XYZ file of N, CA, C and O in Angstrom:
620
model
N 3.393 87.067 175.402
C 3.432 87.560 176.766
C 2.042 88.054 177.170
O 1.352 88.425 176.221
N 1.413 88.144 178.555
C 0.825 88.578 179.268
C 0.603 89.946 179.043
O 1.365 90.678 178.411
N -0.640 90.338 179.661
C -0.516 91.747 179.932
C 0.401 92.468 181.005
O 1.141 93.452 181.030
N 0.014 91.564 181.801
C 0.819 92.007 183.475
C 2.106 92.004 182.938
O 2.819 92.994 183.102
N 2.477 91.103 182.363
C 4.258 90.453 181.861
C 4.596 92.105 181.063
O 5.332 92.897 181.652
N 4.100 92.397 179.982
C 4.272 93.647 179.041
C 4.481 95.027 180.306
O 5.473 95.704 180.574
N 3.357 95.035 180.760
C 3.480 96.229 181.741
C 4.370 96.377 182.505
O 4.751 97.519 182.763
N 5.137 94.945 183.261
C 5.912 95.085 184.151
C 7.141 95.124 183.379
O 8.119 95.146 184.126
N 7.454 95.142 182.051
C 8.569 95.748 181.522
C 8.813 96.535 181.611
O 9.739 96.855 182.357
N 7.992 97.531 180.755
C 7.805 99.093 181.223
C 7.896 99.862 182.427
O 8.307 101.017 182.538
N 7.404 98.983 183.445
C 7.948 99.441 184.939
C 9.424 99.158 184.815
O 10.159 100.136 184.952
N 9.996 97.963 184.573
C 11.016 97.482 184.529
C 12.308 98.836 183.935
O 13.390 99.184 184.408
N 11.372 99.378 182.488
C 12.403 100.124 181.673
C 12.663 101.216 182.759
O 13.775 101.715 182.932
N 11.592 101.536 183.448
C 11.104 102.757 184.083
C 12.131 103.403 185.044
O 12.715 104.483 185.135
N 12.061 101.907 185.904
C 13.483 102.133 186.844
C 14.838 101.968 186.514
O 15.810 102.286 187.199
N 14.812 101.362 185.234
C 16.224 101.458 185.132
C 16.843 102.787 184.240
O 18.011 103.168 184.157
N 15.733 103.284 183.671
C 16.238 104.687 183.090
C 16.347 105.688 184.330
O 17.144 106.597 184.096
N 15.824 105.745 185.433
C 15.949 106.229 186.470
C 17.311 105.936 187.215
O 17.784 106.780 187.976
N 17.903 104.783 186.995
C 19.378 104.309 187.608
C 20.219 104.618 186.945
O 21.348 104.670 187.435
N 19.954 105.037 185.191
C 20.757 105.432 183.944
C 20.714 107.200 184.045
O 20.945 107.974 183.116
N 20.490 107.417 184.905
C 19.795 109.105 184.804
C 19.178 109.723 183.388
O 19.640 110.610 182.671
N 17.933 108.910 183.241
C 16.837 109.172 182.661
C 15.496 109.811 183.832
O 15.530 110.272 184.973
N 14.516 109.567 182.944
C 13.117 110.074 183.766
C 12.504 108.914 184.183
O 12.402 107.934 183.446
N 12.156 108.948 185.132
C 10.989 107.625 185.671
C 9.983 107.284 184.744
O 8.814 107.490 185.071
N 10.306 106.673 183.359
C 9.481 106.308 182.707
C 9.958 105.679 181.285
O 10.861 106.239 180.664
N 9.390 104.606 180.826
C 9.203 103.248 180.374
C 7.858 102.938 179.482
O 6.709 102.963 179.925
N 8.359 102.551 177.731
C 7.024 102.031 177.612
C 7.573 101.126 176.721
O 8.727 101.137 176.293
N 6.573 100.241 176.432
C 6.493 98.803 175.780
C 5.364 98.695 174.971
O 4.249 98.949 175.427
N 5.625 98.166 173.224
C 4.865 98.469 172.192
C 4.993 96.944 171.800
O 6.087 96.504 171.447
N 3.741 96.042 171.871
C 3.641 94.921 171.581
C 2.025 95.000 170.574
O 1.043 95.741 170.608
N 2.486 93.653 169.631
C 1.586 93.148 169.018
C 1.268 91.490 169.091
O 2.161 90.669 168.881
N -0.086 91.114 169.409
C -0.192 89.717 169.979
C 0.710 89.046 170.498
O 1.383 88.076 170.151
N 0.586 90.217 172.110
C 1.814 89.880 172.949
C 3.145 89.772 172.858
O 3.888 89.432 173.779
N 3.529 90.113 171.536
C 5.124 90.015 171.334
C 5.560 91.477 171.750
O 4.642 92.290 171.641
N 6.529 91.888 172.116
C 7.271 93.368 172.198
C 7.887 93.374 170.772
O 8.539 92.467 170.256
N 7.466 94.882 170.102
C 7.921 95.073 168.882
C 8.931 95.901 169.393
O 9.963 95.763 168.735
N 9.061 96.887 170.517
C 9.774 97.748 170.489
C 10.080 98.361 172.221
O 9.252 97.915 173.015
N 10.770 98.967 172.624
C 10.355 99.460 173.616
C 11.327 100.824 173.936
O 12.370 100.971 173.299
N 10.894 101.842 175.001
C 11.597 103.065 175.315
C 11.542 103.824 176.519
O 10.530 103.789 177.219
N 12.495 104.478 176.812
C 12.429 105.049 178.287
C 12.954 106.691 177.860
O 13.567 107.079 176.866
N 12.537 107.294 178.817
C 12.241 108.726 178.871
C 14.365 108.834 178.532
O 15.096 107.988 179.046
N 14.694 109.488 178.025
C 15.682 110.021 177.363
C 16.041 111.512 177.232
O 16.921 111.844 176.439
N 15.276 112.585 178.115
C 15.233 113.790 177.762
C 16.273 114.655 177.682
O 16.770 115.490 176.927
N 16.488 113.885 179.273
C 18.217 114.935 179.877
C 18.971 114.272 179.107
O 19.621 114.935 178.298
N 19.131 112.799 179.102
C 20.195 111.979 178.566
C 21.129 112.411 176.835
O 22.301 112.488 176.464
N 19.470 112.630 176.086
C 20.214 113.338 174.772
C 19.922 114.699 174.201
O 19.948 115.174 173.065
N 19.580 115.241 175.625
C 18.976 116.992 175.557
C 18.105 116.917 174.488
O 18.471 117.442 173.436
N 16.819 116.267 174.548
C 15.830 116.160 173.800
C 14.505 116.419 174.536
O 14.145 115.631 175.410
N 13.762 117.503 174.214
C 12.689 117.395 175.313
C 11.384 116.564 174.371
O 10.263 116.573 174.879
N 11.522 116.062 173.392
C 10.711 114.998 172.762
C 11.110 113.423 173.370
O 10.302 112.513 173.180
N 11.932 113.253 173.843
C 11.953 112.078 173.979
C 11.917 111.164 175.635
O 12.581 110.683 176.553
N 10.598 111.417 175.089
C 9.422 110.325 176.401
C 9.738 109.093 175.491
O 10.165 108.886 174.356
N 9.261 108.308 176.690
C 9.334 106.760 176.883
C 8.107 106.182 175.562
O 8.056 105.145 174.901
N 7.218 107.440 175.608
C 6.016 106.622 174.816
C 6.676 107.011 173.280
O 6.575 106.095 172.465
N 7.321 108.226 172.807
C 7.614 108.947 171.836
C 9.125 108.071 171.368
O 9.206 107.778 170.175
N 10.095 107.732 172.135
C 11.143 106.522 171.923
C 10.489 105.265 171.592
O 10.803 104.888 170.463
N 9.693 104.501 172.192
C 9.053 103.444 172.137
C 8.651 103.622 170.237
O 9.308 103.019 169.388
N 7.523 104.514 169.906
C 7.345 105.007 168.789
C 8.447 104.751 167.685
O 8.614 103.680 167.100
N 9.044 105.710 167.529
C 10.236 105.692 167.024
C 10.892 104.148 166.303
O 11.075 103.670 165.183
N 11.088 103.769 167.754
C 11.957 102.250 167.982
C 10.725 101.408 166.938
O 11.001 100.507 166.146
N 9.883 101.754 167.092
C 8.710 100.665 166.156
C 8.490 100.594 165.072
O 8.589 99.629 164.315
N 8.110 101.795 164.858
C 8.300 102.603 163.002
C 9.550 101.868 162.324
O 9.606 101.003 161.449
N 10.297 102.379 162.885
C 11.878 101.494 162.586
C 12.269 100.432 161.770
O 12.793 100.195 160.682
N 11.520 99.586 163.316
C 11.377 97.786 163.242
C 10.273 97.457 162.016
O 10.221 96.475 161.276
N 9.694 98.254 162.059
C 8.489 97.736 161.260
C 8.553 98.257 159.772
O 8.159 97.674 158.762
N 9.014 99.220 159.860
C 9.279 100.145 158.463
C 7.852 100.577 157.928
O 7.433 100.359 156.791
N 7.271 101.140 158.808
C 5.669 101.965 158.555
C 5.602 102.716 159.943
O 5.957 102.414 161.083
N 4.762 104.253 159.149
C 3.950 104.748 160.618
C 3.020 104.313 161.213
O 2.724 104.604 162.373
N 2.394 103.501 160.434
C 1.008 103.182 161.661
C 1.181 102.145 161.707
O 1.503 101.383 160.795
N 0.865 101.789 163.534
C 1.499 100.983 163.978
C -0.210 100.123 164.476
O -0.508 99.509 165.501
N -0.889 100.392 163.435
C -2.475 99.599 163.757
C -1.970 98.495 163.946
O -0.917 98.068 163.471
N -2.889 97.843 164.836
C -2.691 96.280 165.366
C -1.593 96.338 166.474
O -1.132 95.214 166.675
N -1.063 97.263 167.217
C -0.169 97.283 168.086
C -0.797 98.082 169.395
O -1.645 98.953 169.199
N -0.526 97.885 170.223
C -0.839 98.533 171.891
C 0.581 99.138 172.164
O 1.650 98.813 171.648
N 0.353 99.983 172.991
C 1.447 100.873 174.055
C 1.126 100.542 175.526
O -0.008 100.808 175.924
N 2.175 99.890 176.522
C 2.028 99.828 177.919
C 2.833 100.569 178.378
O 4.022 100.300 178.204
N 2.402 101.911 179.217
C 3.069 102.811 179.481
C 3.375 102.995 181.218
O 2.434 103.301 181.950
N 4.285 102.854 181.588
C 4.439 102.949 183.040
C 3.437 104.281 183.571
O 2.661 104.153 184.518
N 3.543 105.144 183.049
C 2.312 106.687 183.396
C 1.806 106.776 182.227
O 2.220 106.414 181.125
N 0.693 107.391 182.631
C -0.014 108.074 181.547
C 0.014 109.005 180.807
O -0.363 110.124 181.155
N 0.565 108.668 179.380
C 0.778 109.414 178.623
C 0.486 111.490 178.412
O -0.525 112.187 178.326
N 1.407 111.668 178.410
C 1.550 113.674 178.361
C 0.386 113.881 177.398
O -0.162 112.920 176.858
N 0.046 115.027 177.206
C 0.055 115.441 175.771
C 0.609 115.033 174.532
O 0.014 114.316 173.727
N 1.864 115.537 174.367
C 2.524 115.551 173.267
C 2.462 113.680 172.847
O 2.163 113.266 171.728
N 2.800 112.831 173.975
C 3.079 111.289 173.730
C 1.734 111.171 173.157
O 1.588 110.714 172.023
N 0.790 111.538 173.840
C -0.754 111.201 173.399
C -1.005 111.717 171.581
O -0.944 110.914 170.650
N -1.128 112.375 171.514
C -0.840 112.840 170.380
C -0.057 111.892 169.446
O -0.538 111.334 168.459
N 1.013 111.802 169.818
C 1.989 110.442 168.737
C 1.265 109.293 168.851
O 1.130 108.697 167.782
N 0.401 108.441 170.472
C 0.080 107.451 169.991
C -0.810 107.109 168.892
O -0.737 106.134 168.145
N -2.107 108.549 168.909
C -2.751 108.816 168.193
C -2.815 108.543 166.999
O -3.561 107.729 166.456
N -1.301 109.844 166.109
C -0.887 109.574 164.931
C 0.176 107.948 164.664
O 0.353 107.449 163.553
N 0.514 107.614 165.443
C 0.605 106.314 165.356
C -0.380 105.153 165.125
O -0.097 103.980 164.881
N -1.580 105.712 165.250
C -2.884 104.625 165.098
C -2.117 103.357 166.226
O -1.912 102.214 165.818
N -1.829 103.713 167.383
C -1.803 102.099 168.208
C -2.988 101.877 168.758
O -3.641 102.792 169.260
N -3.490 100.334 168.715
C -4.891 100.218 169.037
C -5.057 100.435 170.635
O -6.215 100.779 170.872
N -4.434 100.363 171.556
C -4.797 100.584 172.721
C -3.720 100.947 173.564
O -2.518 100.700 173.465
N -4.419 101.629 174.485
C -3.339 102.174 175.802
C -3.314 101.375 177.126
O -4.306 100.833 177.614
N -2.378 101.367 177.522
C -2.793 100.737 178.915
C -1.838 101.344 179.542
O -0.687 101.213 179.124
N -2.142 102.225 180.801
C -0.918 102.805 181.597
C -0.654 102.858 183.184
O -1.741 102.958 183.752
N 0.222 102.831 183.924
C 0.226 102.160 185.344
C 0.263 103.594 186.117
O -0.961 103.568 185.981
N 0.470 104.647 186.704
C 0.760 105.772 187.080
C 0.310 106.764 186.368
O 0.723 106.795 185.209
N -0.614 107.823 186.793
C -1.447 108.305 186.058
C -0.868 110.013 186.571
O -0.021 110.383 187.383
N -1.830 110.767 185.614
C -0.963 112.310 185.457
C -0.848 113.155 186.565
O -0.201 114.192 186.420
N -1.514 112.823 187.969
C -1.738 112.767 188.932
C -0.584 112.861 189.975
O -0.035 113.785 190.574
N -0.430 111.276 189.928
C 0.798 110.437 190.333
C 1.985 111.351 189.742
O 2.587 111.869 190.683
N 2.446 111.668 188.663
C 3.415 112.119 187.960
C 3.257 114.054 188.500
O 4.335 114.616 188.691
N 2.112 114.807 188.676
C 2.545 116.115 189.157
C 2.506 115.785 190.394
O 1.960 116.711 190.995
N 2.776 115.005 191.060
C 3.214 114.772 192.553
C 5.049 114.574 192.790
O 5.720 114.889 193.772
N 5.364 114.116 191.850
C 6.743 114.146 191.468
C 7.543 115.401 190.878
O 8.763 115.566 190.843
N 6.600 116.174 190.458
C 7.074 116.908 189.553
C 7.262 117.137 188.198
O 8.088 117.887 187.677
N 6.251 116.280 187.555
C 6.059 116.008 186.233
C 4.494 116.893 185.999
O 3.494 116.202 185.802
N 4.389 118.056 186.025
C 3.332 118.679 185.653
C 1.958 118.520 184.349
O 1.110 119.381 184.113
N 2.046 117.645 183.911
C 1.753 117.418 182.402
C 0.215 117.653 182.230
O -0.493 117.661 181.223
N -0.057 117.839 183.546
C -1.489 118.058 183.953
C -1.878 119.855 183.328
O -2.864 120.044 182.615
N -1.092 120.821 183.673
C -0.969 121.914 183.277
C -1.148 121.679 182.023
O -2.127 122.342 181.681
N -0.758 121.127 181.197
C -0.675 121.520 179.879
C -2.007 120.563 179.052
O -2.338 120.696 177.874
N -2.591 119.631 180.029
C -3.735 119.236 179.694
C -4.914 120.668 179.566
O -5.645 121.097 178.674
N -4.626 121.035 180.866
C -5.630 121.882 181.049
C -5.367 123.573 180.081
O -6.295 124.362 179.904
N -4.030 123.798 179.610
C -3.940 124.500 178.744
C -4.578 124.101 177.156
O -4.919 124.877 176.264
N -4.589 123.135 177.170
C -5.224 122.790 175.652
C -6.563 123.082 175.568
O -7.077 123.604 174.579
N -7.246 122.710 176.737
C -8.857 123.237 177.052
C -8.705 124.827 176.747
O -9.596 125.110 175.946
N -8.066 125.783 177.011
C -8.318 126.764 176.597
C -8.123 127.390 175.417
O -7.300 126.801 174.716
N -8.695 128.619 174.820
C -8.540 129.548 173.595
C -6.828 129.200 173.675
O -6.129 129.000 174.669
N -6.468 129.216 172.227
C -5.221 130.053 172.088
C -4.574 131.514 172.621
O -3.400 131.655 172.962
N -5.559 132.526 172.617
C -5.103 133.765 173.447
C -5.608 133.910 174.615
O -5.805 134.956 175.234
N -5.962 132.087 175.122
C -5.770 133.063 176.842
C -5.122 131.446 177.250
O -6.037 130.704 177.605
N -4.080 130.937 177.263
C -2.940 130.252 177.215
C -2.051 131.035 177.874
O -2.035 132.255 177.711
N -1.142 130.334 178.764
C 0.029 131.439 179.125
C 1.129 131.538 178.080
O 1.781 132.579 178.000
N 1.434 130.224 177.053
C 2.377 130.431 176.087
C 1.952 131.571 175.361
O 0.779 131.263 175.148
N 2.120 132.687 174.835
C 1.674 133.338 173.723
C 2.157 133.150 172.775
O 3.358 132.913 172.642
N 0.731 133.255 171.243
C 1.176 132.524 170.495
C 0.164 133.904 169.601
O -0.560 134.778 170.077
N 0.474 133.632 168.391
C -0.445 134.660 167.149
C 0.069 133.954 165.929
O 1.171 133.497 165.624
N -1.191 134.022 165.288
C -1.435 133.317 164.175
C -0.687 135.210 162.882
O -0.810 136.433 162.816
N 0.079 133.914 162.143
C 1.384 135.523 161.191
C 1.365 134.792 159.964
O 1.346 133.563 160.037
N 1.366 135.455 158.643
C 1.596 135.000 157.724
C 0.602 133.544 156.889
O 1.043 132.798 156.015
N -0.735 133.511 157.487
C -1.464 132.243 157.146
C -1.928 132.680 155.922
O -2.651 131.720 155.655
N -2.033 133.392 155.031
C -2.182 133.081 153.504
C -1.184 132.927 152.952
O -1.287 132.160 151.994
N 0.001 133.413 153.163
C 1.212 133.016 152.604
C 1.506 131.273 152.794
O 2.040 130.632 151.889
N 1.135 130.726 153.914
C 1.250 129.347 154.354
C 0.160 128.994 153.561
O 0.741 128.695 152.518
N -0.869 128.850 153.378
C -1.919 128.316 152.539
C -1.225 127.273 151.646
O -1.163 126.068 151.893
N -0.624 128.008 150.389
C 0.042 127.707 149.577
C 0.192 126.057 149.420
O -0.436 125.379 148.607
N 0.956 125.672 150.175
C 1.751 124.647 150.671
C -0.018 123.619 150.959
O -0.052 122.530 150.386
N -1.116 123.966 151.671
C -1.900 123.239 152.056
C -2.425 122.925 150.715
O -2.520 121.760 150.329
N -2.874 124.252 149.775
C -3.545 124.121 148.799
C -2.921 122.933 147.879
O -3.686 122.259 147.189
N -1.460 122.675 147.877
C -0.694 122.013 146.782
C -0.825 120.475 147.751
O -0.623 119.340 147.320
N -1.002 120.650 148.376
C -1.372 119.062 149.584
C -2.629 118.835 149.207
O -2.836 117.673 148.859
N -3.620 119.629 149.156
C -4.963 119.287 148.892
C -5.095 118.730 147.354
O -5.672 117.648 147.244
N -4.739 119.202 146.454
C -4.425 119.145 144.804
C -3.440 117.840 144.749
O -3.733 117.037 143.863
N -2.431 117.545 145.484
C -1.827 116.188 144.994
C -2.796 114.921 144.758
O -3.720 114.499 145.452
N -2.355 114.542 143.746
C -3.252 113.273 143.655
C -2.484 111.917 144.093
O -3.080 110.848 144.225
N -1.145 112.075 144.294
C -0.299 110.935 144.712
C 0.278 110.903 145.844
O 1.392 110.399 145.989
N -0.561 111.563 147.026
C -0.136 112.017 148.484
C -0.237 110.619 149.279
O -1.219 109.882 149.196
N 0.457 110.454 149.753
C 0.446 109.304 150.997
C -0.197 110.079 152.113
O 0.361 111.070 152.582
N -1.621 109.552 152.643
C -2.169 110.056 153.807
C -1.671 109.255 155.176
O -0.947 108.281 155.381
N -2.213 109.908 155.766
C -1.572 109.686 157.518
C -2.674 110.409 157.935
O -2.847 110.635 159.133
């Protein structure tokens, strides 16, 4: 398939999770043009606030494929990926993004995701979530015995 062809799935998923009472959003995870996988925003549907279109899509791939990294694969995302999705494509290693509706477009709807861009730019204590760092030598532990494995599967 096309690029245009891939993307307009994802539009495709987009609206119909919107007719399914999902979120206006759709993505499509192909490798040399084939669709390995694809997903639509699911949040309300299974009271999951992880599950975006890009973070289902994910999921659905790992799956199919039976590995996390999904190198050699692209994401076509009807919007542009949140935070949190960004982040998964990331740890997903997909080689490229391509997205139709941007974060913009989406806090015009009511999809704020822009806020929380601009919260990451800041310190941890001047964030509106409050957050404090409790118990980090006790947690160590656990890193130190991650650092010392010699038979760790990296990611």
């Amino acid at each position: 398939m096309e690029k245009r062809e891939l993307m307009m799935r994802a539009i495709e998923l987009s609206e119909n999770s919107v007719k399914n009472g999902g979120g206006p959003f759709g993505a499509v995870i192909a490798r040399q043009g084939e669709i390995v996988a694809e997903g639509s925003n699911c949040v309300t549907l299974h009271n999951d606030p992880t599950a975006h279109a890009e973070v289902t899509a994910i999921r659905n791939a790992t799956q199919k494929l039976g590995t996390f990294d999904l190198s050699g694969c692209e994401i076509y995302t009807s919007c542009e990926p949140c935070p949190m999705c960004l982040g998964a494509i990331y740890w997903a290693h997909l080689d490229k993004i391509y997205y139709a509706n941007n974060r913009k477009d989406a806090a015009r709807i009511g999809f704020d995701d822009d806020f929380i861009y601009q919260e990451l730019e800041l310190k941890p204590e001047d964030r509106k979530k409050p957050s404090e760092v409790f118990m980090q030598s006790e947690a160590r532990k656990a890193f130190d015995m991650w650092q010392d494995k010699t038979d760790k599967t990296e990611y």
